XYZ file of C-alpha atoms in Angstrom:
334
model
C -14.879 -24.068 22.663
C -12.948 -20.776 22.873
C -14.367 -17.386 21.935
C -12.050 -17.344 18.916
C -13.353 -20.692 17.700
C -16.965 -19.565 18.025
C -16.161 -16.392 16.060
C -14.489 -18.464 13.341
C -17.579 -20.673 13.076
C -19.784 -17.591 12.891
C -17.693 -16.400 9.916
C -18.420 -19.686 8.134
C -22.137 -19.253 8.753
C -22.440 -15.578 7.837
C -19.719 -14.510 5.393
C -19.858 -14.897 1.629
C -18.348 -18.111 0.214
C -15.865 -15.815 -1.548
C -14.561 -14.376 1.759
C -11.191 -15.158 3.316
C -12.028 -17.141 6.460
C -9.861 -16.683 9.530
C -9.647 -20.426 10.225
C -8.392 -21.028 6.669
C -5.525 -18.526 6.793
C -2.249 -19.667 5.272
C -0.665 -18.722 8.570
C 2.394 -16.783 9.685
C 6.084 -17.037 8.887
C 6.708 -18.076 12.497
C 4.052 -20.383 13.967
C 2.338 -19.040 17.084
C -0.163 -20.277 19.620
C -3.577 -18.938 18.581
C -5.296 -16.343 20.737
C -8.269 -17.695 22.690
C -10.326 -14.547 21.948
C -9.255 -13.037 18.611
C -9.196 -14.654 15.156
C -5.915 -14.200 13.285
C -6.853 -11.179 11.158
C -8.254 -9.299 14.141
C -5.006 -10.021 15.953
C -3.030 -8.637 12.990
C -5.123 -5.475 12.956
C -4.387 -4.921 16.649
C -0.655 -5.417 16.130
C -0.572 -2.812 13.373
C -2.672 -0.341 15.336
C -0.293 -0.525 18.326
C 2.909 -0.284 16.258
C 5.312 2.651 16.277
C 5.230 2.949 12.505
C 1.448 3.417 12.584
C 1.729 6.242 15.111
C 4.338 8.014 12.981
C 1.845 8.356 10.112
C 0.244 11.285 11.943
C 3.192 13.493 10.952
C 3.828 12.315 7.398
C 2.750 14.169 4.264
C -0.296 13.127 2.261
C -0.310 15.821 -0.475
C 0.687 19.115 1.117
C 4.125 19.143 2.753
C 3.937 19.649 6.543
C 0.606 21.508 6.289
C 0.003 24.274 8.835
C -3.803 24.037 8.712
C -5.625 21.760 11.143
C -7.885 20.121 8.557
C -5.502 18.994 5.807
C -5.023 15.252 5.553
C -1.908 13.511 6.793
C -0.837 9.979 5.946
C -2.646 8.804 9.104
C -5.995 10.394 8.300
C -5.696 9.049 4.746
C -5.169 5.567 6.197
C -8.234 5.890 8.413
C -10.374 7.014 5.463
C -9.154 4.064 3.377
C -10.029 1.760 6.260
C -13.520 3.193 6.674
C -14.346 3.003 2.949
C -12.995 -0.534 2.744
C -14.910 -1.718 5.806
C -18.163 -0.287 4.436
C -17.688 -2.198 1.177
C -16.598 -5.413 2.917
C -19.563 -5.386 5.304
C -22.014 -4.882 2.439
C -20.452 -7.766 0.479
C -20.217 -10.010 3.572
C -16.449 -10.287 3.240
C -13.941 -10.428 6.103
C -13.981 -6.995 7.704
C -11.077 -7.791 10.064
C -8.812 -8.705 7.155
C -9.829 -5.595 5.216
C -9.128 -3.367 8.211
C -5.734 -4.946 8.921
C -4.591 -4.463 5.315
C -5.937 -0.911 5.186
C -4.269 0.153 8.439
C -0.944 -1.319 7.329
C -0.879 -0.411 3.649
C 1.085 2.874 3.971
C 3.366 2.122 6.936
C 6.369 2.291 4.596
C 5.760 5.822 3.390
C 8.648 8.232 3.797
C 8.673 11.778 5.148
C 7.249 14.187 2.554
C 5.201 11.452 0.888
C 6.020 10.519 -2.695
C 8.758 13.163 -2.866
C 10.694 11.306 -0.172
C 9.982 8.003 -1.888
C 11.371 9.310 -5.191
C 14.498 10.567 -3.444
C 15.285 7.248 -1.745
C 14.497 5.319 -4.918
C 16.980 7.543 -6.753
C 19.899 7.229 -4.311
C 19.515 3.651 -3.041
C 21.010 1.017 -5.376
C 18.289 -1.415 -4.277
C 15.557 1.082 -5.137
C 12.756 2.042 -2.800
C 9.012 1.373 -3.031
C 6.718 2.259 -0.134
C 4.527 -0.842 -0.491
C 7.540 -3.144 -0.250
C 8.854 -1.056 2.635
C 5.515 -1.477 4.419
C 5.989 -5.244 4.248
C 9.616 -4.922 5.391
C 8.410 -2.950 8.406
C 5.868 -5.538 9.507
C 8.119 -8.515 8.744
C 11.454 -7.193 10.012
C 11.710 -3.691 11.458
C 8.958 -3.453 14.057
C 9.516 -4.713 17.620
C 13.290 -4.182 17.499
C 13.899 -6.429 14.531
C 11.354 -9.147 15.331
C 8.618 -7.823 13.071
C 4.897 -8.216 13.732
C 4.688 -11.734 12.252
C 1.466 -11.034 10.382
C -0.501 -13.559 8.365
C 0.210 -14.215 4.702
C -3.104 -12.645 3.643
C -2.430 -9.330 5.386
C 1.137 -9.061 4.048
C -0.108 -9.925 0.554
C -2.734 -7.181 0.684
C -0.224 -4.621 1.928
C 2.338 -5.527 -0.726
C -0.185 -5.380 -3.576
C -2.253 -2.310 -2.688
C -0.856 -0.163 -5.505
C -2.234 -0.114 -9.049
C 0.491 -2.443 -10.310
C -0.335 -5.083 -7.666
C -3.019 -7.749 -7.609
C -3.938 -9.054 -4.151
C -4.831 -12.731 -3.751
C -7.989 -12.058 -1.703
C -11.114 -10.046 -2.419
C -10.441 -8.208 0.837
C -7.063 -7.077 -0.494
C -8.714 -5.975 -3.743
C -11.209 -3.896 -1.761
C -8.359 -2.057 -0.019
C -6.560 -1.557 -3.324
C -9.523 0.301 -4.857
C -10.527 1.974 -1.561
C -7.078 3.576 -1.448
C -7.746 5.258 -4.792
C -11.276 6.269 -3.837
C -9.993 7.806 -0.602
C -7.216 9.899 -2.109
C -9.317 11.018 -5.087
C -11.951 12.186 -2.612
C -9.825 13.800 0.091
C -7.093 15.234 -2.121
C -9.756 17.125 -4.071
C -11.234 18.314 -0.767
C -7.820 19.552 0.424
C -7.148 21.246 -2.927
C -10.446 23.122 -2.674
C -9.638 24.128 0.904
C -6.249 25.407 -0.248
C -7.797 27.446 -3.082
C -5.910 25.493 -5.741
C -8.998 23.934 -7.354
C -12.735 24.591 -7.414
C -15.570 22.110 -7.876
C -16.475 23.711 -11.190
C -12.966 22.953 -12.517
C -13.863 19.257 -12.813
C -14.974 18.482 -16.394
C -18.710 18.005 -16.858
C -18.237 14.618 -18.522
C -16.950 13.383 -15.131
C -19.462 15.040 -12.807
C -22.416 14.003 -14.951
C -21.531 10.373 -14.231
C -20.434 10.413 -10.593
C -21.871 13.607 -9.111
C -21.096 17.266 -8.632
C -20.064 17.263 -4.972
C -17.427 15.426 -2.940
C -20.001 13.566 -0.882
C -22.045 12.448 -3.870
C -18.958 11.147 -5.662
C -17.788 9.128 -2.654
C -21.273 7.694 -2.190
C -21.533 6.889 -5.903
C -18.179 5.055 -5.993
C -19.046 2.866 -3.002
C -22.604 2.063 -4.114
C -21.409 1.214 -7.625
C -18.703 -1.088 -6.269
C -21.092 -2.911 -3.966
C -23.787 -3.264 -6.641
C -21.383 -4.677 -9.231
C -19.429 -6.930 -6.838
C -22.355 -8.592 -5.043
C -22.524 -12.354 -5.528
C -19.403 -12.620 -7.692
C -15.810 -13.596 -6.995
C -14.560 -10.191 -8.101
C -14.345 -6.563 -6.956
C -15.413 -4.317 -9.818
C -17.086 -1.074 -10.823
C -19.437 -0.516 -13.722
C -17.665 0.560 -16.892
C -18.996 4.170 -16.919
C -18.086 4.781 -13.266
C -14.686 3.133 -13.662
C -13.917 5.366 -16.653
C -15.068 8.477 -14.771
C -12.880 7.535 -11.819
C -9.833 7.176 -14.069
C -10.571 10.537 -15.714
C -10.904 12.220 -12.321
C -7.625 10.651 -11.222
C -5.889 11.949 -14.371
C -7.442 15.376 -13.741
C -5.894 15.447 -10.244
C -2.490 14.394 -11.576
C -2.580 17.194 -14.134
C -3.976 19.953 -11.915
C -2.930 19.075 -8.364
C -0.150 16.491 -8.086
C 2.030 18.400 -10.565
C 0.783 21.877 -9.635
C 3.648 24.190 -8.530
C 1.346 25.889 -6.007
C 0.900 22.587 -4.157
C 4.191 20.901 -5.024
C 6.656 23.780 -5.320
C 8.718 22.658 -2.325
C 8.979 19.003 -3.304
C 12.415 19.451 -4.897
C 13.628 20.884 -1.606
C 12.190 17.872 0.212
C 13.896 15.473 -2.205
C 17.218 17.266 -1.748
C 16.831 17.105 2.024
C 16.225 13.343 1.940
C 19.107 12.721 -0.485
C 21.398 14.809 1.724
C 20.468 12.863 4.864
C 21.051 9.578 3.032
C 24.510 10.742 1.958
C 25.373 12.058 5.423
C 24.377 8.935 7.345
C 26.052 6.789 4.718
C 29.317 8.515 5.662
C 28.539 8.562 9.408
C 26.963 5.201 10.104
C 28.139 5.407 13.701
C 25.391 7.976 14.299
C 22.607 5.550 13.413
C 20.582 4.273 16.391
C 21.606 0.909 17.838
C 18.721 -1.052 16.244
C 20.051 -0.241 12.781
C 23.546 -1.458 13.643
C 21.959 -4.721 14.773
C 20.324 -5.030 11.353
C 23.659 -4.545 9.571
C 25.302 -7.062 11.921
C 22.616 -9.529 10.829
C 23.645 -9.041 7.197
C 21.178 -6.409 6.022
C 22.792 -4.180 3.341
C 23.908 -0.785 4.600
C 21.951 0.991 1.872
C 18.672 -0.676 2.850
C 19.264 0.137 6.506
C 19.842 3.788 5.619
C 16.460 3.742 3.867
C 14.928 2.067 6.924
C 16.140 4.885 9.175
C 15.420 7.842 6.906
C 12.183 6.390 5.540
C 10.851 5.941 9.072
C 11.320 9.618 9.919
C 8.356 11.950 10.197
C 8.392 15.231 8.275
C 9.295 17.224 11.374
C 11.997 14.810 12.516
C 13.662 14.838 9.084
C 13.683 18.642 9.048
C 15.026 18.745 12.623
C 17.850 16.320 11.767
C 18.783 18.332 8.696
C 18.876 21.529 10.746
C 20.898 19.836 13.479
C 23.503 18.674 10.955
C 23.697 21.578 8.498
C 22.239 24.774 9.990
C 24.629 26.798 12.190
C 23.470 27.452 15.752
C 23.436 30.854 17.384
C 26.436 31.471 19.636
C 25.351 31.435 23.290
C 28.698 32.014 25.009
């Protein structure tokens, strides 16, 4: 018996009957020989962790565009916080921690430079539209490894595709990541807003803090404990009604006072214009795209999607550098 097989049997013995078991995975788009050490979801997690698109998250906006401070979140630190919250919940519920971690690490791979501002810009100019969750799946299925993709399991791709509010993952592990994503950004975006002097703890309405706590740490702890308590022993991931309502109110509060606040978002129009301008420029100068993107078009991928692939993959700094290279005059050094 291989190490992988013994680990799969241990899952059957220990995990909840509602868990997604590695040996019962629906498999991959391209069949592969199984690893003799790692179950399939652990293998998927490793593939995501070692991918180029995962590394690029370190220089992509979470809330504040290209923040100068050392302690503001980036898309990478957001992803790690989602993963940690989700793993804590999964372990407590005896669900598949490897599957949860793989989905969490991959859920935002498709985010553009400048976060949702870049996403709005590409969705506006591309006739096919642009959605970061679908782009995350496109990355792992097609774009990574020079057009081969990562060939992840169905369960991981499903969780990545359906991590937004409008989605509904097919596994409890995917549902954990879906709600952990919200918990993470509600928690850390408030923390960053306080650090930036845009909000104060006392700004949060009392009807919210009376339910879920008056500090960042207490709220995070309350969300996770409430989820675990109400999801134990059932084939569902759920919060109690009072905590769920308070979470929605806090989310609305952040949308009203942070995500649309000119002090935090004043440069987003500039970021959108920059992305739209790059899309237009490379659409007229496709010869300047790197070779991998020409290969995609030769394989029949629409030009407009490939432009989104290239621009969407850029980090904040790379997008700014490309814009400057194309449009900002250089000093004469004759």
